[in-house]
Amino acid sequence: MKAKKDIRALTRDQLREFFVSNGDKAFRGNQVYEWLWQKSAHSFDVMTNLSKATRDMLADNFVINHIRVDQMQRSSDGTIKNAVRLHDDLIVESVLIPTKTRTTACVSSQVGCSLDCKFCATARLKRMRNLNPDEIYDQVVAIDNESRLYFERPLSNIVFMGMGEPLMNYNNVLKAIEKITSPEGLGMSPKRITVSTSGVPKLIKKMADDAVKFKLAVSLHSAIDETRTSIMPFNATFTLSDLREALVYWYQKTNSRITYEYVVWEGINDKREDVDALVDFCRFAPSKVNLIEYNPIDDGQFKQASKKAIEMYVDQLEKNGITVTVRRSRGKDIDAACGQLANKS
Ligand code: SAH
């Protein structure tokens, strides 16, 4: 028997064409599209404005591959982590992060990761596959539903800071964002979406050329090549000067300020020269720095730097007119914090 196709891989136009080629009206395609994306239908049976014959015909030709939230864990600070089962039984994780006024979804873009950041738990899972656009979209919908249920408000922000390197799954991430922002999907503003990358220069330039409207965050962690390569080995290929050039290009094309994510570790990047290099790096394009707390991933190789070192960073950045925030981790007790997503359960 021929394997049935996932109907959600079809664009709206392809759906319309499918109906026309089956002797039906094109607008049926719109109806189905709305069921699939706006109403997140899990089966053809619920599509009640279609005849039974049409629904059966769809079920004969297609499947609707949906994610399933297998397990939901709640942290003492309100953070929720979903273990999400995909149609082929692989698992990714996504996180709901509540604050007083906002709900942020942290979503995954790949199963595992192909990069090899030494401090990140996800890097220890080899990259198994890219997520499809609908699998990314579904994570967002699941968190939106949880936000409405537990916090009585819709999801307000999305960060691509879960498992995987979003730019290594460029097309699918962009397609997912298109659905998230389109009126037929969730209608969210792209300004509330941040894509975080470890810094793939060629693809940062491509995003600029594609005139994307979401925000960009770059996991910098060091502005000195030797140091950065020692903790993020791909930096040997994607060097800081290439990254810098790409970021300047990004800013010229988009006018959108860049956020640098940065963890300060004892003995790695806690010296004055590390701070000075960062300050220099920030001068090339308007940017701000987010100092992230380190979330240990069990091996003891990395240790959060002293308070004094963090203060030195904050001081020097502020002195040089660079906005800096110190971000506390959320959801640590359930392994839901940055860099801790590794399907432990
Ligand atoms: N691959 C993307 C997105 C995933 S990681 C990227 O690299 O940006 C999201 C953020 O968590 C990145 O800034 C990453 O460097 C950071 N991170 C990874 N491991 C961490 C850890 N153990 N503690 C704190 N932050 C970590």
PDB file of C-alpha atoms in Angstrom, residues 115-117 198-199 201 219-220 222-244 281:
ATOM      1  CA  LEU A 115      26.493  21.550  16.549  1.00  0.00           C
ATOM      2  CA  ASP A 116      28.819  20.699  19.364  1.00  0.00           C
ATOM      3  CA  CYS A 117      28.704  23.413  22.015  1.00  0.00           C
ATOM      4  CA  SER A 198      24.927  29.998  17.394  1.00  0.00           C
ATOM      5  CA  GLY A 199      25.910  32.096  14.400  1.00  0.00           C
ATOM      6  CA  PRO A 201      27.195  33.743   8.847  1.00  0.00           C
ATOM      7  CA  SER A 219      24.802  32.922  21.176  1.00  0.00           C
ATOM      8  CA  LEU A 220      28.160  34.599  21.396  1.00  0.00           C
ATOM      9  CA  SER A 222      33.082  34.872  23.693  1.00  0.00           C
ATOM     10  CA  ALA A 223      34.358  37.515  21.302  1.00  0.00           C
ATOM     11  CA  ILE A 224      37.834  35.965  21.195  1.00  0.00           C
ATOM     12  CA  ASP A 225      38.256  33.321  18.486  1.00  0.00           C
ATOM     13  CA  GLU A 226      40.494  30.987  20.443  1.00  0.00           C
ATOM     14  CA  THR A 227      38.197  30.946  23.447  1.00  0.00           C
ATOM     15  CA  ARG A 228      35.036  30.664  21.399  1.00  0.00           C
ATOM     16  CA  THR A 229      36.444  27.765  19.379  1.00  0.00           C
ATOM     17  CA  SER A 230      37.357  25.934  22.571  1.00  0.00           C
ATOM     18  CA  ILE A 231      33.746  25.951  23.778  1.00  0.00           C
ATOM     19  CA  MET A 232      31.925  26.110  20.419  1.00  0.00           C
ATOM     20  CA  PRO A 233      34.185  24.139  18.055  1.00  0.00           C
ATOM     21  CA  PHE A 234      32.282  25.105  14.873  1.00  0.00           C
ATOM     22  CA  ASN A 235      33.692  28.605  15.449  1.00  0.00           C
ATOM     23  CA  ALA A 236      36.838  27.274  13.722  1.00  0.00           C
ATOM     24  CA  THR A 237      34.776  27.249  10.514  1.00  0.00           C
ATOM     25  CA  PHE A 238      32.365  30.119  11.196  1.00  0.00           C
ATOM     26  CA  THR A 239      34.893  32.540  12.659  1.00  0.00           C
ATOM     27  CA  LEU A 240      34.104  35.727  14.540  1.00  0.00           C
ATOM     28  CA  SER A 241      35.189  37.971  11.684  1.00  0.00           C
ATOM     29  CA  ASP A 242      32.761  36.206   9.294  1.00  0.00           C
ATOM     30  CA  LEU A 243      30.072  36.387  11.947  1.00  0.00           C
ATOM     31  CA  ARG A 244      30.706  40.056  12.503  1.00  0.00           C
ATOM     32  CA  PHE A 281      32.328  43.282  19.166  1.00  0.00           C
TER      33      PHE A 281
END
